[in-house]
PDB file of C-alpha atoms in Angstrom:
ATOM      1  CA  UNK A   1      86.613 108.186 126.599  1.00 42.00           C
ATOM      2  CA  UNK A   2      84.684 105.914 129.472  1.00 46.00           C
ATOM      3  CA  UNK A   3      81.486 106.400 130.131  1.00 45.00           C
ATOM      4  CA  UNK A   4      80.150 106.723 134.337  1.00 49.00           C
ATOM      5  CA  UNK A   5      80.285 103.072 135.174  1.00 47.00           C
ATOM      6  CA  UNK A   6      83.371 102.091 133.061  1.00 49.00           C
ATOM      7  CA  UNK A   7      84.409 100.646 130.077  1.00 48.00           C
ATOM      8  CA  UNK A   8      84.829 101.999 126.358  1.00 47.00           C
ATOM      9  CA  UNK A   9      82.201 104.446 124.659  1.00 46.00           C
ATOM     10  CA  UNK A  10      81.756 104.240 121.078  1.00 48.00           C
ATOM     11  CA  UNK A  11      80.374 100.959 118.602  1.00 45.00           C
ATOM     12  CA  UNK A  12      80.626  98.731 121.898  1.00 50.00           C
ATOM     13  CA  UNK A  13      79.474  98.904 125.154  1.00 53.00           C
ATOM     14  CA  UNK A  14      79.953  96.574 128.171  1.00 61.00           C
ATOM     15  CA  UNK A  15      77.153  93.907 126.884  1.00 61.00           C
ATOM     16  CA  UNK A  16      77.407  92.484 130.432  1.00 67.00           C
ATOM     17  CA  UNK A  17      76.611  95.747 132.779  1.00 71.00           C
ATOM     18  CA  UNK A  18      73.305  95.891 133.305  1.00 76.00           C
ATOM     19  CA  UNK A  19      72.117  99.536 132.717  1.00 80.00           C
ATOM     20  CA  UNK A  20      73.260  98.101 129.452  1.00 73.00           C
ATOM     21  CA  UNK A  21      71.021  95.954 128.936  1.00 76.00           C
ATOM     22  CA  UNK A  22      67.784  97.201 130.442  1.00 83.00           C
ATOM     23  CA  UNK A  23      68.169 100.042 128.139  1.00 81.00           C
ATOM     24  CA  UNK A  24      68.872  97.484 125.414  1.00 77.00           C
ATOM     25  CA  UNK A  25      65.823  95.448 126.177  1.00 79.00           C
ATOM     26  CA  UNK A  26      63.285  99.231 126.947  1.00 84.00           C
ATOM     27  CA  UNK A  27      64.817 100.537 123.537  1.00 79.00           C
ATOM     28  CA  UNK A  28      63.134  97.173 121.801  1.00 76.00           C
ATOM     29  CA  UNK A  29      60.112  96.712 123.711  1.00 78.00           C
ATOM     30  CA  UNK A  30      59.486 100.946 122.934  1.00 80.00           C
ATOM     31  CA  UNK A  31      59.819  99.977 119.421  1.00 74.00           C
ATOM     32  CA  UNK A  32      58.029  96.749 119.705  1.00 73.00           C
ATOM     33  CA  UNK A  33      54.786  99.200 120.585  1.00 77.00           C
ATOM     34  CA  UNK A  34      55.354 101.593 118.210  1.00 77.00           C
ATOM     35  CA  UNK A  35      52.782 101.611 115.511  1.00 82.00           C
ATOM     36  CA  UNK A  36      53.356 103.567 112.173  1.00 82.00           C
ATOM     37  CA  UNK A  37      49.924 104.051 110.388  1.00 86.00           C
ATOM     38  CA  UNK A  38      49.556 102.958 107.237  1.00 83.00           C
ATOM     39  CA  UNK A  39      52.363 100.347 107.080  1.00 82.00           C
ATOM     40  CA  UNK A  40      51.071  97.236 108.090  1.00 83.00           C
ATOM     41  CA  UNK A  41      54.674  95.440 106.930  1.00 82.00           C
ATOM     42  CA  UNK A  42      56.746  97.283 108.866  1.00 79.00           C
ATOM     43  CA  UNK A  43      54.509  97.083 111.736  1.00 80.00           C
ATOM     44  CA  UNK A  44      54.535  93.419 111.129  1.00 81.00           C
ATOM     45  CA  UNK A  45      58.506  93.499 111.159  1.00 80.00           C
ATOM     46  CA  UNK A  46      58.435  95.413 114.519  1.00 77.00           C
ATOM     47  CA  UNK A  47      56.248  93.084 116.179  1.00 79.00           C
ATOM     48  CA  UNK A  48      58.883  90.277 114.976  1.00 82.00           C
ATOM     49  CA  UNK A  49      62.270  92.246 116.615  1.00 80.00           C
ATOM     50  CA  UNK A  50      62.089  91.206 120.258  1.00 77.00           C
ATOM     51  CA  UNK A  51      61.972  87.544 119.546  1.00 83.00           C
ATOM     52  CA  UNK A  52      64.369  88.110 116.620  1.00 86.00           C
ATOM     53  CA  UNK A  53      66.557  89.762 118.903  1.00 80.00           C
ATOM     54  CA  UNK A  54      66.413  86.897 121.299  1.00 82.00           C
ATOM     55  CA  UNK A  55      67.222  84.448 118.898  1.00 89.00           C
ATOM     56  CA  UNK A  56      70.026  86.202 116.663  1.00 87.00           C
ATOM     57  CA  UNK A  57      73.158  84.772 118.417  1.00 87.00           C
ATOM     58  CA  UNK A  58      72.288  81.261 117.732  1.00 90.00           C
ATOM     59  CA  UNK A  59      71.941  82.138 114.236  1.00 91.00           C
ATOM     60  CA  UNK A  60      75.034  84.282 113.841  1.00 89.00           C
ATOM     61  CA  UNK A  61      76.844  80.389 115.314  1.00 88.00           C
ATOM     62  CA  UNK A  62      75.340  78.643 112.853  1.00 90.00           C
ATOM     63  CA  UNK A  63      75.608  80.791 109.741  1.00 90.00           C
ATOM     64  CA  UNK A  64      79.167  81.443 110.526  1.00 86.00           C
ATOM     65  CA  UNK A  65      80.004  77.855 110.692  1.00 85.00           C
ATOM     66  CA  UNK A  66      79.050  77.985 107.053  1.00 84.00           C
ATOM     67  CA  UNK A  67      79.995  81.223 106.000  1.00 79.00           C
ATOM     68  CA  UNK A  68      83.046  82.846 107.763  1.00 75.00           C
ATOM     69  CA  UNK A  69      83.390  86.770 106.635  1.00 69.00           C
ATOM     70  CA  UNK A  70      87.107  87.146 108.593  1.00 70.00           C
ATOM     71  CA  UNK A  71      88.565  84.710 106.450  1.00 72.00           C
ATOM     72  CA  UNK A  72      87.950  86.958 103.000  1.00 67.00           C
ATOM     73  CA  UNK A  73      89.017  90.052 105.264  1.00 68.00           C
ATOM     74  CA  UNK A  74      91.624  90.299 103.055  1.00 76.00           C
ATOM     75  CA  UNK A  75      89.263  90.216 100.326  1.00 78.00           C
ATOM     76  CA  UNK A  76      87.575  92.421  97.948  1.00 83.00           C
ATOM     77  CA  UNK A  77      84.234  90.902  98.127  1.00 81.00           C
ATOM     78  CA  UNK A  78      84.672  91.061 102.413  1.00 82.00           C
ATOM     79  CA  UNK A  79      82.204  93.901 102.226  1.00 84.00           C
ATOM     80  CA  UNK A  80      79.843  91.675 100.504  1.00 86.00           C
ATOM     81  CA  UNK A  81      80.324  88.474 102.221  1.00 84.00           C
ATOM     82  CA  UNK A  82      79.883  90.351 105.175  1.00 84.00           C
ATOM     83  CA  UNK A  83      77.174  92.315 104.290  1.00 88.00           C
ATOM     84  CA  UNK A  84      75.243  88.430 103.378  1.00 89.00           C
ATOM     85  CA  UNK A  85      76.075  87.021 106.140  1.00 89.00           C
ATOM     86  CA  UNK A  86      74.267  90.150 108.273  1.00 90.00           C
ATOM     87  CA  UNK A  87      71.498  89.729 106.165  1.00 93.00           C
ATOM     88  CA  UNK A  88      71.288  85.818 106.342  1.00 94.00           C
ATOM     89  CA  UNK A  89      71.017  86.280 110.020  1.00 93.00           C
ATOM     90  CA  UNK A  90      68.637  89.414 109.953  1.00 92.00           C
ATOM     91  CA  UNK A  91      66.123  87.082 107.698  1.00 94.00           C
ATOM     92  CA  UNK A  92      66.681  83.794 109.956  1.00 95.00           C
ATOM     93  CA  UNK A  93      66.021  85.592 113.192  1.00 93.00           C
ATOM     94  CA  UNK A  94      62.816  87.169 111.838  1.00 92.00           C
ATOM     95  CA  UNK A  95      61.387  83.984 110.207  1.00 94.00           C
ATOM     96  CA  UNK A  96      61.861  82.263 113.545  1.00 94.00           C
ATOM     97  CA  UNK A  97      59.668  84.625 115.696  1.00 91.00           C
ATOM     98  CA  UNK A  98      57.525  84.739 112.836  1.00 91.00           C
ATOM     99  CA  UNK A  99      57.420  80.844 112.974  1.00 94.00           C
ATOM    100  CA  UNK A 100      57.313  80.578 116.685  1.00 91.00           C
ATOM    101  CA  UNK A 101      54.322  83.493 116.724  1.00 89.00           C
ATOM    102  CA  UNK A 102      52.559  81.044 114.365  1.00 91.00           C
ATOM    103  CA  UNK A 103      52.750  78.123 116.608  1.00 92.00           C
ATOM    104  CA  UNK A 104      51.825  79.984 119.366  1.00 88.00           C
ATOM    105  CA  UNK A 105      48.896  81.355 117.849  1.00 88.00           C
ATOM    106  CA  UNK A 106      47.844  77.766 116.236  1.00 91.00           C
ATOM    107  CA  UNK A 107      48.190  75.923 119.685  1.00 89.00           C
ATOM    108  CA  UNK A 108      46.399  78.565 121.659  1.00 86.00           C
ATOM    109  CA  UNK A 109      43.533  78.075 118.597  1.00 86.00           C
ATOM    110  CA  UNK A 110      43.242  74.698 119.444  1.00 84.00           C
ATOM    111  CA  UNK A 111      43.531  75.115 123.016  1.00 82.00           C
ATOM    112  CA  UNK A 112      40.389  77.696 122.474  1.00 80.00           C
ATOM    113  CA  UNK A 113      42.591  80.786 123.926  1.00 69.00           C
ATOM    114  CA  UNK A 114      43.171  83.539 122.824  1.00 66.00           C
ATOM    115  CA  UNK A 115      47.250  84.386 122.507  1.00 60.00           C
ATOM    116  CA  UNK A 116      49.392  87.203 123.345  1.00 64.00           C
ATOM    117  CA  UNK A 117      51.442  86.964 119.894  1.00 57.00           C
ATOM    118  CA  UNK A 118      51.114  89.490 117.404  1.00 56.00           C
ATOM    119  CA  UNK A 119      50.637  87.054 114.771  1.00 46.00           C
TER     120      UNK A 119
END
């Protein structure tokens, strides 16, 4: 099954079309603004996702260097080691933006501006 502008429908679309990824990048800035009341951590975690998102394929090359999930494919723990490795990545990506939020917000402090972050 192909979708209008070709290529395969189902767990992967054509990263490089670019209805792709506008809807890819509206989808995360929509949930970027959404606000749930009440739940100031997941907030937190939403304002986080963009810059996580950004920053999540240099961390899948790096953990994989050290942790490779295909080669226990064969495995019984391959659910698990892959499973970690999503999760190494998930946590990495997040506690960069968080990081680079914080700098922003520090050097804008001393600056005496206000920032944009959502630190």
């Amino acid at each position: 099954m192909t979708y209008p502008l070709g290529g395969f429908s189902g767990a992967f679309y054509e990263f490089n079309n670019f209805l792709v990824i506008v809807a890819a990048v509206l989808m995360l800035l929509a949930f970027l603004q959404t606000k749930i009341p009440g739940s100031q951590a997941i907030n937190r975690m939403g304002g986080l996702t963009y810059g996580a998102y950004v920053v999540h394929v240099f961390w899948i090359t790096v953990l994989s260097r050290f942790v490779n999930p295909f080669a226990a494919s064969e495995s019984p723990r391959y659910p698990l080691v892959a499973a970690l490795l999503i999760l190494s990545v998930a946590i990495c990506s997040l506690a960069t933006e968080a990081l680079r939020q914080m700098v922003v917000h520090l050097v804008s402090a001393w600056r005496g501006k206000p920032s944009n972050t959502q630190a």
